[in-house]
PDB file of C-alpha atoms in Angstrom:
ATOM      1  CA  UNK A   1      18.575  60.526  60.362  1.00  0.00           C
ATOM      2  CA  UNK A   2      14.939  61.444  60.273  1.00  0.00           C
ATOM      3  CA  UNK A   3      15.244  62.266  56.057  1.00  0.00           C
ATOM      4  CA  UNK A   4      16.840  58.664  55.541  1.00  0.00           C
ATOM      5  CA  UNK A   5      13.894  57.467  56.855  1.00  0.00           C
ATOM      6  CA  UNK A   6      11.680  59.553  54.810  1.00  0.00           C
ATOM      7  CA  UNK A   7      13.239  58.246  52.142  1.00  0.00           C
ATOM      8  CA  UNK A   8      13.461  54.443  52.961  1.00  0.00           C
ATOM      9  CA  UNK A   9       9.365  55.361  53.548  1.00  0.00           C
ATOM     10  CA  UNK A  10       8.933  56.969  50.250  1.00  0.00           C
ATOM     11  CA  UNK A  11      10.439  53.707  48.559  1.00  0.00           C
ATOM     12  CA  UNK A  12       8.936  51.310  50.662  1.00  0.00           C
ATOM     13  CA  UNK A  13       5.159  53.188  49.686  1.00  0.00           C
ATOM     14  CA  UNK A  14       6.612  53.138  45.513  1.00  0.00           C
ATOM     15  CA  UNK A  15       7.529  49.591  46.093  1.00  0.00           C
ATOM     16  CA  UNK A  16       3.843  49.359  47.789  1.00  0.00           C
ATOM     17  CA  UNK A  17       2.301  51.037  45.005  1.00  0.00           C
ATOM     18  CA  UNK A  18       3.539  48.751  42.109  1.00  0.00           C
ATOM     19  CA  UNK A  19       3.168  45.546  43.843  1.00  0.00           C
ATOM     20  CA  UNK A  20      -0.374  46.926  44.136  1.00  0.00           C
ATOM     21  CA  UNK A  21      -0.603  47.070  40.675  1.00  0.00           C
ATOM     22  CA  UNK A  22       0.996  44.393  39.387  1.00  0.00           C
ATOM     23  CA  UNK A  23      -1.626  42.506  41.387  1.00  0.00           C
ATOM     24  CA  UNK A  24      -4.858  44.309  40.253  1.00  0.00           C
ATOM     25  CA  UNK A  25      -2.832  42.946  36.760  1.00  0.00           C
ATOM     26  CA  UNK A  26      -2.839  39.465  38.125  1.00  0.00           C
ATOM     27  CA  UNK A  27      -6.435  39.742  39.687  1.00  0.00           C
ATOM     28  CA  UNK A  28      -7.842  41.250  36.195  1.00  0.00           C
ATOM     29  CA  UNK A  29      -6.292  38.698  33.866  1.00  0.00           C
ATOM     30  CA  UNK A  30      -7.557  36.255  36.060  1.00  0.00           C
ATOM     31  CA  UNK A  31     -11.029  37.359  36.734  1.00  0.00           C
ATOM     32  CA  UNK A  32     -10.866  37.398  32.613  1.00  0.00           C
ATOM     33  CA  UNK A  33      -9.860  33.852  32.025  1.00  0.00           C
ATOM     34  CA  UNK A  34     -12.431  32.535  34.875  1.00  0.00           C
ATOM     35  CA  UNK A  35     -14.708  34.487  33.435  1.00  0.00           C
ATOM     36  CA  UNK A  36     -14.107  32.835  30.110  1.00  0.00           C
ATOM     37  CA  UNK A  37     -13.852  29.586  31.468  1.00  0.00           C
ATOM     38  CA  UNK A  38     -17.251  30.148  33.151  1.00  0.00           C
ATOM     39  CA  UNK A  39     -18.925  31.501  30.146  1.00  0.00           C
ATOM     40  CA  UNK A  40     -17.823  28.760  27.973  1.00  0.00           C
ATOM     41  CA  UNK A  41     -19.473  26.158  30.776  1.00  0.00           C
ATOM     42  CA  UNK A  42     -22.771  28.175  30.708  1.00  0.00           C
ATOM     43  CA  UNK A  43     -22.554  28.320  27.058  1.00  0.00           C
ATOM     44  CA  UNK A  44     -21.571  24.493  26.718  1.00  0.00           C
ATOM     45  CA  UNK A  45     -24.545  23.052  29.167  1.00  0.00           C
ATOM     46  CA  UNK A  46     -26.964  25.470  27.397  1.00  0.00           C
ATOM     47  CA  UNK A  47     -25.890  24.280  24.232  1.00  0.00           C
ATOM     48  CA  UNK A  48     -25.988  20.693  25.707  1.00  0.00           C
ATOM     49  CA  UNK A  49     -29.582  20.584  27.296  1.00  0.00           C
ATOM     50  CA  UNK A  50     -31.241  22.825  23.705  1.00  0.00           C
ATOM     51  CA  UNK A  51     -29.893  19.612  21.697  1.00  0.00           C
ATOM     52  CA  UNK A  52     -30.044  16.643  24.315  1.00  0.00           C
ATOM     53  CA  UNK A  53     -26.267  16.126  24.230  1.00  0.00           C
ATOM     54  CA  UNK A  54     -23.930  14.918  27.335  1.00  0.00           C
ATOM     55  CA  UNK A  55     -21.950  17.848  28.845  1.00  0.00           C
ATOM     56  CA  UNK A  56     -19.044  15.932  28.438  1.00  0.00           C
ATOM     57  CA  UNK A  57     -20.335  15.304  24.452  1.00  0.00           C
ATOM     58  CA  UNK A  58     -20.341  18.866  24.349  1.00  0.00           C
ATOM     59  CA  UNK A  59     -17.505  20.315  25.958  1.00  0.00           C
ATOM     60  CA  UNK A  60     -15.971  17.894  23.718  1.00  0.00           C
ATOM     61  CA  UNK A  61     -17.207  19.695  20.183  1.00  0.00           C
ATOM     62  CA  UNK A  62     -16.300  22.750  22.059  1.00  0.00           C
ATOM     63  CA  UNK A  63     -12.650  22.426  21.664  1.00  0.00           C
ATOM     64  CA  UNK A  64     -12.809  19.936  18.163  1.00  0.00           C
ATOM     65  CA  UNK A  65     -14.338  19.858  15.047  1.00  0.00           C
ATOM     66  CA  UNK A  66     -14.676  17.632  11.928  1.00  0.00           C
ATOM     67  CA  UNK A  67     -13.181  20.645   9.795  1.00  0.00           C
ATOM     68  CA  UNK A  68     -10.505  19.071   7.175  1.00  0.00           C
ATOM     69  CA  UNK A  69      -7.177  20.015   7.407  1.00  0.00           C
ATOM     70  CA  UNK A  70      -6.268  21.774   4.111  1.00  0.00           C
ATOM     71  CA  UNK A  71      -2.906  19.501   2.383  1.00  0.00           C
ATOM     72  CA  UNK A  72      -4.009  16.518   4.326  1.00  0.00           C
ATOM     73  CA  UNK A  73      -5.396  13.197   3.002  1.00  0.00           C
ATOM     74  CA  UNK A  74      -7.834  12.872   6.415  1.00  0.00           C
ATOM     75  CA  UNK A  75      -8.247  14.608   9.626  1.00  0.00           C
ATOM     76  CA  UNK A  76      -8.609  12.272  12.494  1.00  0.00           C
ATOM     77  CA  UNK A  77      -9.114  14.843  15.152  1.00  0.00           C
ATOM     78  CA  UNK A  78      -8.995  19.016  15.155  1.00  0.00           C
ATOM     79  CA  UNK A  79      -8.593  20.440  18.050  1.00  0.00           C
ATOM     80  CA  UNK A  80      -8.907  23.761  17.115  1.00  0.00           C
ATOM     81  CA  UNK A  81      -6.665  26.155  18.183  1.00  0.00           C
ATOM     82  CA  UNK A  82      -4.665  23.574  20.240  1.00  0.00           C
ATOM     83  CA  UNK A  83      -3.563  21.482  16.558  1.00  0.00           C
ATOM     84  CA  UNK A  84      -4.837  18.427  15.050  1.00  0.00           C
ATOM     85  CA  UNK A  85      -3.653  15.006  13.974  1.00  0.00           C
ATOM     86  CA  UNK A  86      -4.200  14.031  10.430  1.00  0.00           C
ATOM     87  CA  UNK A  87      -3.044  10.854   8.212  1.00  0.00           C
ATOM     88  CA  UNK A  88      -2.093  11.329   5.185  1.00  0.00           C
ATOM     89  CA  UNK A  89      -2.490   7.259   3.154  1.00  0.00           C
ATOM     90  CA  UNK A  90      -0.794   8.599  -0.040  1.00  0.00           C
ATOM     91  CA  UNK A  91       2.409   9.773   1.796  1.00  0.00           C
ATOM     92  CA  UNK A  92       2.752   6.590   4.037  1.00  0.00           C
ATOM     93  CA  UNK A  93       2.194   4.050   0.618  1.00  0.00           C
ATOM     94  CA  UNK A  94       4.328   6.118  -1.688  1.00  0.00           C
ATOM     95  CA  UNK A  95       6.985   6.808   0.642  1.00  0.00           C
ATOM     96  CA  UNK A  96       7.500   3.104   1.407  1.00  0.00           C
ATOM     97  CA  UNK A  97       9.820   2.959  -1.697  1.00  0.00           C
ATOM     98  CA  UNK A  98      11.403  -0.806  -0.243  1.00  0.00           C
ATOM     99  CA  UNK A  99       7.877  -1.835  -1.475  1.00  0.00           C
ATOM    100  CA  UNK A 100       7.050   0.104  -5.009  1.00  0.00           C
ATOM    101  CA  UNK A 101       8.774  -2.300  -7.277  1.00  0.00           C
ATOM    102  CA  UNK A 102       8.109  -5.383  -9.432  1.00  0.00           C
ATOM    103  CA  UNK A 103       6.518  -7.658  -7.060  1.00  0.00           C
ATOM    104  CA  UNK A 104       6.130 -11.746  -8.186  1.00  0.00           C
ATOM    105  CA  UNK A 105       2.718 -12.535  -6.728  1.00  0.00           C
ATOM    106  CA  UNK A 106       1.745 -16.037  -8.218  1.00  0.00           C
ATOM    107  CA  UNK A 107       3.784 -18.378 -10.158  1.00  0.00           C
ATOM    108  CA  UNK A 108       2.739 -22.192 -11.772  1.00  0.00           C
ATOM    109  CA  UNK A 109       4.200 -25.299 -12.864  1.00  0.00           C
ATOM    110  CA  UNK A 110       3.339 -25.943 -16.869  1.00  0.00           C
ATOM    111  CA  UNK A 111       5.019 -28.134 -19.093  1.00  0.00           C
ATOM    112  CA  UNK A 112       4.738 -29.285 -22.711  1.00  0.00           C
ATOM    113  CA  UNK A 113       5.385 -32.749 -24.550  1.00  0.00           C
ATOM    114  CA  UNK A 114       7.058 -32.163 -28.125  1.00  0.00           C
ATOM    115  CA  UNK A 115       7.408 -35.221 -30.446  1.00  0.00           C
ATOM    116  CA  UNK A 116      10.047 -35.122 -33.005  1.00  0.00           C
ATOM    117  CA  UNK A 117       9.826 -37.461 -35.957  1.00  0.00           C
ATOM    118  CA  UNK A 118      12.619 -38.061 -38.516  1.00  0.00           C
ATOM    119  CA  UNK A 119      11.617 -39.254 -41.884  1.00  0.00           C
ATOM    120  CA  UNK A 120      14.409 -42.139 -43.268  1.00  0.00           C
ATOM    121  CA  UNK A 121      14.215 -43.094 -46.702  1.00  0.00           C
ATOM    122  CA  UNK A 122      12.616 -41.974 -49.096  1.00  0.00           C
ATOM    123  CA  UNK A 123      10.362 -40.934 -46.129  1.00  0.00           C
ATOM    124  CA  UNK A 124       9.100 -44.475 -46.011  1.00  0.00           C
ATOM    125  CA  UNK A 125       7.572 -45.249 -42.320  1.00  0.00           C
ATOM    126  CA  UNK A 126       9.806 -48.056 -42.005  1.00  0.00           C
ATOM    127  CA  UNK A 127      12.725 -45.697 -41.624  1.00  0.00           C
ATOM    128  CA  UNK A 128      11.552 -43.496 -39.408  1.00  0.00           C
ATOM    129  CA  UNK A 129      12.281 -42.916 -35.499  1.00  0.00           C
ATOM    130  CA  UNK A 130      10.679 -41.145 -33.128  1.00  0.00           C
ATOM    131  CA  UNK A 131      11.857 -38.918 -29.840  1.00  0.00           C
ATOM    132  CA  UNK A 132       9.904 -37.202 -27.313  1.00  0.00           C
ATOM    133  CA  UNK A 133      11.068 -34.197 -25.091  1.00  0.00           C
ATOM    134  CA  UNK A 134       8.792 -32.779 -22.120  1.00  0.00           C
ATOM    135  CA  UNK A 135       9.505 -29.339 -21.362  1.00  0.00           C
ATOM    136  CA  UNK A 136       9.026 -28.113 -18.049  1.00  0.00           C
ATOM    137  CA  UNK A 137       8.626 -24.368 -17.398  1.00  0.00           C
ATOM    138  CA  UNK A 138       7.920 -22.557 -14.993  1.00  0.00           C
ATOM    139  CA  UNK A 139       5.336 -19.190 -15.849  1.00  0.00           C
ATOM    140  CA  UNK A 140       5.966 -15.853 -13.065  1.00  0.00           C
ATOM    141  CA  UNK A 141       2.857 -13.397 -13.197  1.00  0.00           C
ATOM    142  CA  UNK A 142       3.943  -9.767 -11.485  1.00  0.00           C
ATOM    143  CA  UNK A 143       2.738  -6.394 -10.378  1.00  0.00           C
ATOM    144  CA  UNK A 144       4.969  -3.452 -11.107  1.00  0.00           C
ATOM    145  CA  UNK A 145       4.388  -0.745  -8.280  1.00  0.00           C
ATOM    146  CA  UNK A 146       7.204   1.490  -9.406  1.00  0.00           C
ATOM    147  CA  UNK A 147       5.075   3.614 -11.490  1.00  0.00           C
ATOM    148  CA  UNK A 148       2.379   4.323  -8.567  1.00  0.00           C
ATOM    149  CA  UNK A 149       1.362   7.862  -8.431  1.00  0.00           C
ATOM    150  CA  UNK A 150      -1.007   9.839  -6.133  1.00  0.00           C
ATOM    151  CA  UNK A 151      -3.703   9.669  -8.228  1.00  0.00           C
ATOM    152  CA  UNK A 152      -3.696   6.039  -7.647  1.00  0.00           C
ATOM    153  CA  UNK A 153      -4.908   6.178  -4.352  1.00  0.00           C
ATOM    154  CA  UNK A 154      -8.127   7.801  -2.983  1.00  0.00           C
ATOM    155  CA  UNK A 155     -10.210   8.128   0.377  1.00  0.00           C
ATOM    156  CA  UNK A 156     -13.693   6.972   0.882  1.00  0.00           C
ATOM    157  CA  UNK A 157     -14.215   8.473   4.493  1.00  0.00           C
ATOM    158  CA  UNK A 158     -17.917   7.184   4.212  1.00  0.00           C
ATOM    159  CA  UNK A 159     -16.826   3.425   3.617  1.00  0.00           C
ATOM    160  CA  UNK A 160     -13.589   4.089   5.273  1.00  0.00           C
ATOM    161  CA  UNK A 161     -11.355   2.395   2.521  1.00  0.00           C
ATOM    162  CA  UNK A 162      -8.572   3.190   1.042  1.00  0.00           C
ATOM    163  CA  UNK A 163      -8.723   2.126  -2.750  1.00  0.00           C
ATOM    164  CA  UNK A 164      -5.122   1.379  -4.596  1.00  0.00           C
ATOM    165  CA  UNK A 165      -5.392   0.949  -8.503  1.00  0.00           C
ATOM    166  CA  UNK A 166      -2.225  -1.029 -10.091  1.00  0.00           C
ATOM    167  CA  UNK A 167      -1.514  -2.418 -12.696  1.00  0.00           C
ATOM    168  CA  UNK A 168      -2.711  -5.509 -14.033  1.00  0.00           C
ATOM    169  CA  UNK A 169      -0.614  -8.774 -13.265  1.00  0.00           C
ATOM    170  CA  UNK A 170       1.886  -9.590 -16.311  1.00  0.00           C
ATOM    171  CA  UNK A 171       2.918 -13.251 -17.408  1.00  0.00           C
ATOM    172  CA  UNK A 172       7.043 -13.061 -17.838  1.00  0.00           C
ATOM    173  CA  UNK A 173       8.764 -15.111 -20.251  1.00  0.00           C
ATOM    174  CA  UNK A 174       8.753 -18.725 -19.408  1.00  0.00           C
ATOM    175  CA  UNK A 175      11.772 -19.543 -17.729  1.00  0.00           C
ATOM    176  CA  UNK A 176      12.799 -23.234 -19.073  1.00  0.00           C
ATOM    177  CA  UNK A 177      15.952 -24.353 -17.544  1.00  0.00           C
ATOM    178  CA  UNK A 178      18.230 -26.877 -19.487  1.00  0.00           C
ATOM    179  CA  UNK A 179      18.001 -29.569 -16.395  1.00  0.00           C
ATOM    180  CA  UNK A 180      14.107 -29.224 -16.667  1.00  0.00           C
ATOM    181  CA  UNK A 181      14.536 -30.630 -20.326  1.00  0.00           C
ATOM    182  CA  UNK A 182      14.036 -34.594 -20.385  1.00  0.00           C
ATOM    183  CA  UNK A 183      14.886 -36.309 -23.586  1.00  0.00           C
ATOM    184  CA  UNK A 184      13.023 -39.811 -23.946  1.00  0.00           C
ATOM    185  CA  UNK A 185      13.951 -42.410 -25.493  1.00  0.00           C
ATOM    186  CA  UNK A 186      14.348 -42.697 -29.737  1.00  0.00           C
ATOM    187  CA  UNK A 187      11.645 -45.405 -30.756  1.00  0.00           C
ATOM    188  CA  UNK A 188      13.109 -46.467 -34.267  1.00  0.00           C
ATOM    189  CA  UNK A 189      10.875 -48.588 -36.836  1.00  0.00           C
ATOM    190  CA  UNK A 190      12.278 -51.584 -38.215  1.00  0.00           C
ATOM    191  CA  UNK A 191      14.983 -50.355 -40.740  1.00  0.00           C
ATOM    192  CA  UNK A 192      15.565 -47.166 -38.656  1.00  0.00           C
ATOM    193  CA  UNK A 193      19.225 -46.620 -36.950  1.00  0.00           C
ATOM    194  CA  UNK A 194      21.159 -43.974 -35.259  1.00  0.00           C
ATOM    195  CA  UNK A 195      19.737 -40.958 -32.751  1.00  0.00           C
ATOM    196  CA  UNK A 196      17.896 -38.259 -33.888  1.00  0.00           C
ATOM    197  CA  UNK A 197      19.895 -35.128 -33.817  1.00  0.00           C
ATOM    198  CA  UNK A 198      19.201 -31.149 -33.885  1.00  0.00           C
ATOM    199  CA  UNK A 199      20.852 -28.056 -34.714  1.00  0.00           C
ATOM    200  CA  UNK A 200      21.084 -25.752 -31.691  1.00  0.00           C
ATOM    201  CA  UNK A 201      19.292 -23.689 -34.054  1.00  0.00           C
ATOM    202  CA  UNK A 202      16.165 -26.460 -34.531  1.00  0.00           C
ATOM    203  CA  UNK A 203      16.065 -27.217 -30.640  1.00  0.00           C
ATOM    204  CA  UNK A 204      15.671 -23.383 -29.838  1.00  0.00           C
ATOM    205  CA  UNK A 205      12.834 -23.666 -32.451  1.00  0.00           C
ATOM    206  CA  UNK A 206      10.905 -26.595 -30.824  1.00  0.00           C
ATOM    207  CA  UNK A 207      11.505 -25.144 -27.637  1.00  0.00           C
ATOM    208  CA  UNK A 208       9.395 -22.073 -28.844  1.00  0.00           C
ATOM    209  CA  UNK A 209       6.851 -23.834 -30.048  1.00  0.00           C
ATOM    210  CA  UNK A 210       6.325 -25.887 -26.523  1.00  0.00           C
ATOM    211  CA  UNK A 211       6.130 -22.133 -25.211  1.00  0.00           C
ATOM    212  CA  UNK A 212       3.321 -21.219 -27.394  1.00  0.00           C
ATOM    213  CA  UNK A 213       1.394 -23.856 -26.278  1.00  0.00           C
ATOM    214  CA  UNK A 214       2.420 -23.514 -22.591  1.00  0.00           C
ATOM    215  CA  UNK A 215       0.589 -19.853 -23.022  1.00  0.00           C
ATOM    216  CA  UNK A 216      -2.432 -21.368 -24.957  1.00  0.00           C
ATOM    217  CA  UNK A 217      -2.879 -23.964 -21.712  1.00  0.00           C
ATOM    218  CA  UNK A 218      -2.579 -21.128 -19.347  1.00  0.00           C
ATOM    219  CA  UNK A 219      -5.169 -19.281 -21.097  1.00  0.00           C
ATOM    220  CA  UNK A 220      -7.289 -21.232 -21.513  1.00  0.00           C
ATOM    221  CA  UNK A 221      -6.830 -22.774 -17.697  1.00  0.00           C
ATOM    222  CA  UNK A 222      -7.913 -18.897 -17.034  1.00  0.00           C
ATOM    223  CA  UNK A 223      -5.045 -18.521 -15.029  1.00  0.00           C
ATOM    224  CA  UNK A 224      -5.151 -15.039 -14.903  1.00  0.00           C
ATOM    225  CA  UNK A 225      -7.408 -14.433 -12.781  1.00  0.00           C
ATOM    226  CA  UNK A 226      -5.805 -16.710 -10.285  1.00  0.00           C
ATOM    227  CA  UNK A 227      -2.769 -14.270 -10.762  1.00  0.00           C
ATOM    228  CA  UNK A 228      -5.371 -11.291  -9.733  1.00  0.00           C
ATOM    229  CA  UNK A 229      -6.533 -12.910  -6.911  1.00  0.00           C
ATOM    230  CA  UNK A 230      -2.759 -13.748  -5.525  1.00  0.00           C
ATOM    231  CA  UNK A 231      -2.033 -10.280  -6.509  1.00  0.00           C
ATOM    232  CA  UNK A 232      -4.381  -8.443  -4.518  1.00  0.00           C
ATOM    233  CA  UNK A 233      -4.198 -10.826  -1.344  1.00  0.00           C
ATOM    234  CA  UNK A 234      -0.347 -10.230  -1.985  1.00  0.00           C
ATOM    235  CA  UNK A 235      -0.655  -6.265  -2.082  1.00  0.00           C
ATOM    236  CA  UNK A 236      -2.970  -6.158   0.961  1.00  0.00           C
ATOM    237  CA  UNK A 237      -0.483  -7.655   3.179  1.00  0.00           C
ATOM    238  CA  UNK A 238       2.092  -5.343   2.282  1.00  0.00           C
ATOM    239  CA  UNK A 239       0.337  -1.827   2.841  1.00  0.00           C
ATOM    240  CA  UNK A 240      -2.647  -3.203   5.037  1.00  0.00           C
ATOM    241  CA  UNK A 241      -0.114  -2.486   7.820  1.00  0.00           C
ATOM    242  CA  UNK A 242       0.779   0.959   6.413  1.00  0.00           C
ATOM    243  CA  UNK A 243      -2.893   1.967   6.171  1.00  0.00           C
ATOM    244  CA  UNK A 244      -3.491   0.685   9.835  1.00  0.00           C
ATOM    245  CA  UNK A 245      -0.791   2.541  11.526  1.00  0.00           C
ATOM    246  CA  UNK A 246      -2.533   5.660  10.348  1.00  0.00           C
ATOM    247  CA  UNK A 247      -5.663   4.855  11.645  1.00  0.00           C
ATOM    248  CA  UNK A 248      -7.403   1.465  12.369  1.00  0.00           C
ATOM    249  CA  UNK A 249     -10.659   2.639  10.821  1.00  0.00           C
ATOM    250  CA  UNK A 250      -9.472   2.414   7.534  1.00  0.00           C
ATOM    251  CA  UNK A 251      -8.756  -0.749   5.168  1.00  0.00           C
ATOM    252  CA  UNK A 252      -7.194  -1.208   1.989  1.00  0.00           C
ATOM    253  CA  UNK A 253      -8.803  -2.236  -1.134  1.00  0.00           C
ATOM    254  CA  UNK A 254      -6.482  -3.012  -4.172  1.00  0.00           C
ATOM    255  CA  UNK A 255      -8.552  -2.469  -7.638  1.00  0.00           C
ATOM    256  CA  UNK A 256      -6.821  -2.828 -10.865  1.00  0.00           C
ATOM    257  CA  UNK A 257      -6.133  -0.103 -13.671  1.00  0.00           C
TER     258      UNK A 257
END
């Protein structure tokens, strides 16, 4: 009896001994990490008062830093060893594919007034009849985004913009539907009889004509740079939101190639 309870003693003293030890562990690793903590306060408030910062300002730059983030557009915050959080404009706009496409951003009204004059006989004036047709038209100006790469878009993290270069905007073909076609009536001189008819092959003619000058009217109306205006106001409204999202700092300027 008495040896089973040397034994049981002998255990009960090992079973001492490494819960002993396993707390000095515990009390060293803890003593280490207070003492860390405690160093990194002195160090912080000493750093704090030598530069006339706010303890809180400097515990702060303690644990983050303005260091870039290597593959990333911007850093917003670094944290150090803990991570960071970073936006990155050029993934966010080029990944929005819904958007990269041929956008319409400003479209006017123009029309044209063609006379057509038949000579009768002989091409004497008294034989002659007149017809007027007003074209109206309608002229599209668009942006094409599909081709957007990353060089198009670039950081200012002084002026905190974001600056997208596309394209300029491009005048389509003038869309003329048939119902937008008025015929007027044939004025006839005195000896002149009949309508005054056209090949299918003459009215596509006139009607290319009236197009030519619908495009000298808009250029010289300027019209263009209407167009440029729409299109950047247009632009802005779709990725202002993707810019924000990433950080509110930042807006979106839209320059042209």
């Amino acid at each position: 009896m008495a040896e089973i309870n040397d034994n049981e003693m002998k255990n009960a003293l090992r079973q001492a001994e490494k819960r002993g030890r396993r707390r000095g562990w515990f009390a060293r690793i803890r003593a280490f990490i207070v003492g860390i903590i405690v160093g990194m306060a002195l160090l912080t408030t000493f750093t704090a008062y030598m530069h006339g910062l706010a303890v809180r300002d400097a515990f702060r730059a303690l644990f983050t830093t303005e260091t870039a983030v290597e593959d990333h557009d911007l850093t917003l915050i670094n944290h150090r060893i803990f991570g960071f959080k970073a936006a990155d404009f050029q993934e966010a706009v080029l990944g929005d594919e819904e958007q990269l496409k041929k956008l319409e951003v400003y479209s006017r009204e123009v029309s044209d007034v063609s006379t057509l004059t038949q000579a009768g006989l002989f091409k004497i004036k008294a034989f002659s009849k007149y017809q007027l047709i007003t074209y109206n038209g309608k002229a599209v100006y668009t942006v094409d985004l599909s081709g957007l790469t990353a060089e198009d878009i670039t950081l200012d993290e002084e002026t905190k913009t974001v600056t997208m270069k596309v394209p300029e905007p491009v005048l389509e073909p003038i869309n003329i539907p048939s119902e937008n076609i008025q015929f007027g009536d044939v004025e006839k001189e005195v000896f002149a009889f009949g309508n005054i008819k056209l090949t299918p092959e003459q009215q596509a003619e006139v009607e290319t004509q009236a197009k030519a000058r619908m495009l000298e009217k808009l250029e010289a109306d300027n019209v263009i740079k209407d167009a440029r205006v729409a299109a950047e106001h247009s632009i802005w409204e779709i990725f202002q939101p993707v810019i924000s999202n990433l950080s509110s700092k930042y807006t979106l300027k839209v320059e042209f190639k």
